[in-house]
Amino acid sequence: MERVTKLASERPVVIFSKSTCCMCHTIKTLFCDFGVNPAVHELDEMPGGREIEQELSRGGCPTLPAVFIGGEIVGGANEVMSLHLSRSLIPMLKHAGALWV
């Protein structure tokens, strides 16, 4: 989990994704539409991506995308959308320094 923790702390928003995953694309688009510039790690395109995916699964995020905000795991698409619909996502992004508006 050390590698995941290191990668997850490189920016205010970090997304572990697969380039062929439609829900991953949806979540990346949501953040970009907000004006957030997340670090995106396409696990199917990077060396060691399979191992990172296994680490994420063992660490409590069994599906992709795996979203980290402020270095903390938020969860997958369902959790992100729930935060968005409850109007909690934008304040969380502001608190992490991902949004200034």
PDB file of C-alpha atoms in Angstrom:
ATOM      1  CA  MET A   1       0.000   0.000   0.000  1.00  0.00           C
ATOM      2  CA  GLU A   2       3.072   2.221   0.280  1.00  0.00           C
ATOM      3  CA  ARG A   3       3.205   2.854  -3.466  1.00  0.00           C
ATOM      4  CA  VAL A   4      -0.495   3.768  -3.568  1.00  0.00           C
ATOM      5  CA  THR A   5      -0.091   6.132  -0.608  1.00  0.00           C
ATOM      6  CA  LYS A   6       2.849   7.866  -2.284  1.00  0.00           C
ATOM      7  CA  LEU A   7       0.999   8.286  -5.591  1.00  0.00           C
ATOM      8  CA  ALA A   8      -2.204   9.374  -3.830  1.00  0.00           C
ATOM      9  CA  SER A   9      -0.434  12.261  -2.133  1.00  0.00           C
ATOM     10  CA  GLU A  10       1.112  13.804  -5.257  1.00  0.00           C
ATOM     11  CA  ARG A  11      -1.842  16.143  -5.964  1.00  0.00           C
ATOM     12  CA  PRO A  12      -5.032  17.237  -4.192  1.00  0.00           C
ATOM     13  CA  VAL A  13      -7.050  14.826  -6.386  1.00  0.00           C
ATOM     14  CA  VAL A  14      -5.678  11.507  -7.618  1.00  0.00           C
ATOM     15  CA  ILE A  15      -7.634   9.013  -9.695  1.00  0.00           C
ATOM     16  CA  PHE A  16      -6.582   5.432 -10.322  1.00  0.00           C
ATOM     17  CA  SER A  17      -8.318   4.400 -13.516  1.00  0.00           C
ATOM     18  CA  LYS A  18      -8.365   2.131 -16.538  1.00  0.00           C
ATOM     19  CA  SER A  19      -8.401   3.740 -19.955  1.00  0.00           C
ATOM     20  CA  THR A  20     -11.199   1.446 -21.179  1.00  0.00           C
ATOM     21  CA  CYS A  21     -13.527   1.931 -18.190  1.00  0.00           C
ATOM     22  CA  CYS A  22     -16.628   4.039 -18.876  1.00  0.00           C
ATOM     23  CA  MET A  23     -17.217   4.887 -15.183  1.00  0.00           C
ATOM     24  CA  CYS A  24     -13.586   5.975 -14.874  1.00  0.00           C
ATOM     25  CA  HIS A  25     -14.090   8.272 -17.855  1.00  0.00           C
ATOM     26  CA  THR A  26     -17.255   9.700 -16.286  1.00  0.00           C
ATOM     27  CA  ILE A  27     -15.528  10.534 -13.003  1.00  0.00           C
ATOM     28  CA  LYS A  28     -12.486  12.051 -14.740  1.00  0.00           C
ATOM     29  CA  THR A  29     -14.847  14.195 -16.833  1.00  0.00           C
ATOM     30  CA  LEU A  30     -16.768  15.312 -13.736  1.00  0.00           C
ATOM     31  CA  PHE A  31     -13.603  16.558 -12.045  1.00  0.00           C
ATOM     32  CA  CYS A  32     -12.352  18.254 -15.209  1.00  0.00           C
ATOM     33  CA  ASP A  33     -15.731  19.986 -15.652  1.00  0.00           C
ATOM     34  CA  PHE A  34     -15.306  21.404 -12.133  1.00  0.00           C
ATOM     35  CA  GLY A  35     -11.899  22.781 -13.148  1.00  0.00           C
ATOM     36  CA  VAL A  36      -9.952  20.260 -11.103  1.00  0.00           C
ATOM     37  CA  ASN A  37      -6.706  18.961 -12.585  1.00  0.00           C
ATOM     38  CA  PRO A  38      -6.398  15.476 -11.070  1.00  0.00           C
ATOM     39  CA  ALA A  39      -3.405  13.207 -11.344  1.00  0.00           C
ATOM     40  CA  VAL A  40      -4.716  10.247 -13.314  1.00  0.00           C
ATOM     41  CA  HIS A  41      -2.963   6.887 -13.230  1.00  0.00           C
ATOM     42  CA  GLU A  42      -4.194   4.601 -16.009  1.00  0.00           C
ATOM     43  CA  LEU A  43      -3.380   1.250 -14.466  1.00  0.00           C
ATOM     44  CA  ASP A  44      -3.784  -0.665 -17.722  1.00  0.00           C
ATOM     45  CA  GLU A  45      -1.136   1.534 -19.362  1.00  0.00           C
ATOM     46  CA  MET A  46       1.551   1.698 -16.687  1.00  0.00           C
ATOM     47  CA  PRO A  47       4.186  -0.771 -15.531  1.00  0.00           C
ATOM     48  CA  GLY A  48       3.109  -2.362 -12.275  1.00  0.00           C
ATOM     49  CA  GLY A  49      -0.485  -1.253 -12.772  1.00  0.00           C
ATOM     50  CA  ARG A  50      -1.873  -4.689 -11.954  1.00  0.00           C
ATOM     51  CA  GLU A  51      -0.021  -4.702  -8.627  1.00  0.00           C
ATOM     52  CA  ILE A  52      -1.348  -1.228  -7.789  1.00  0.00           C
ATOM     53  CA  GLU A  53      -4.877  -2.409  -8.579  1.00  0.00           C
ATOM     54  CA  GLN A  54      -4.394  -5.336  -6.177  1.00  0.00           C
ATOM     55  CA  GLU A  55      -3.066  -2.980  -3.479  1.00  0.00           C
ATOM     56  CA  LEU A  56      -6.138  -0.775  -3.912  1.00  0.00           C
ATOM     57  CA  SER A  57      -8.418  -3.789  -3.595  1.00  0.00           C
ATOM     58  CA  ARG A  58      -6.689  -4.927  -0.396  1.00  0.00           C
ATOM     59  CA  GLY A  59      -6.832  -1.351   0.907  1.00  0.00           C
ATOM     60  CA  GLY A  60     -10.613  -1.090   0.682  1.00  0.00           C
ATOM     61  CA  CYS A  61     -11.258   0.056  -2.877  1.00  0.00           C
ATOM     62  CA  PRO A  62     -12.161  -3.065  -4.859  1.00  0.00           C
ATOM     63  CA  THR A  63     -13.351  -1.262  -8.014  1.00  0.00           C
ATOM     64  CA  LEU A  64     -12.040   1.416 -10.334  1.00  0.00           C
ATOM     65  CA  PRO A  65     -11.999   4.328 -10.444  1.00  0.00           C
ATOM     66  CA  ALA A  66     -10.358   4.763  -7.064  1.00  0.00           C
ATOM     67  CA  VAL A  67     -10.483   8.436  -6.080  1.00  0.00           C
ATOM     68  CA  PHE A  68      -8.307  10.102  -3.466  1.00  0.00           C
ATOM     69  CA  ILE A  69      -8.938  13.666  -2.311  1.00  0.00           C
ATOM     70  CA  GLY A  70      -6.404  15.301  -0.028  1.00  0.00           C
ATOM     71  CA  GLY A  71      -4.498  12.025   0.177  1.00  0.00           C
ATOM     72  CA  GLU A  72      -7.489  10.155   1.601  1.00  0.00           C
ATOM     73  CA  ILE A  73      -9.451   7.464  -0.172  1.00  0.00           C
ATOM     74  CA  VAL A  74     -12.932   8.652  -1.114  1.00  0.00           C
ATOM     75  CA  GLY A  75     -13.925   5.511  -2.982  1.00  0.00           C
ATOM     76  CA  GLY A  76     -15.240   4.755  -6.412  1.00  0.00           C
ATOM     77  CA  ALA A  77     -17.790   6.237  -8.778  1.00  0.00           C
ATOM     78  CA  ASN A  78     -20.755   5.588  -6.455  1.00  0.00           C
ATOM     79  CA  GLU A  79     -19.126   7.381  -3.533  1.00  0.00           C
ATOM     80  CA  VAL A  80     -18.025  10.341  -5.659  1.00  0.00           C
ATOM     81  CA  MET A  81     -21.492  10.735  -7.195  1.00  0.00           C
ATOM     82  CA  SER A  82     -23.139  10.465  -3.771  1.00  0.00           C
ATOM     83  CA  LEU A  83     -20.877  13.239  -2.478  1.00  0.00           C
ATOM     84  CA  HIS A  84     -21.699  15.329  -5.529  1.00  0.00           C
ATOM     85  CA  LEU A  85     -25.465  14.851  -5.185  1.00  0.00           C
ATOM     86  CA  SER A  86     -25.349  15.681  -1.478  1.00  0.00           C
ATOM     87  CA  ARG A  87     -23.386  18.868  -2.291  1.00  0.00           C
ATOM     88  CA  SER A  88     -20.402  17.677  -0.260  1.00  0.00           C
ATOM     89  CA  LEU A  89     -17.918  17.163  -3.095  1.00  0.00           C
ATOM     90  CA  ILE A  90     -17.181  20.814  -3.940  1.00  0.00           C
ATOM     91  CA  PRO A  91     -16.428  21.789  -0.307  1.00  0.00           C
ATOM     92  CA  MET A  92     -14.190  18.739  -0.005  1.00  0.00           C
ATOM     93  CA  LEU A  93     -12.309  19.758  -3.157  1.00  0.00           C
ATOM     94  CA  LYS A  94     -11.929  23.320  -1.871  1.00  0.00           C
ATOM     95  CA  HIS A  95     -10.635  22.079   1.480  1.00  0.00           C
ATOM     96  CA  ALA A  96      -8.054  19.867  -0.281  1.00  0.00           C
ATOM     97  CA  GLY A  97      -6.847  22.809  -2.388  1.00  0.00           C
ATOM     98  CA  ALA A  98      -8.125  21.407  -5.682  1.00  0.00           C
ATOM     99  CA  LEU A  99     -10.534  24.335  -6.232  1.00  0.00           C
ATOM    100  CA  TRP A 100     -10.138  27.995  -5.362  1.00  0.00           C
ATOM    101  CA  VAL A 101     -13.572  29.305  -6.348  1.00  0.00           C
TER     102      VAL A 101
END
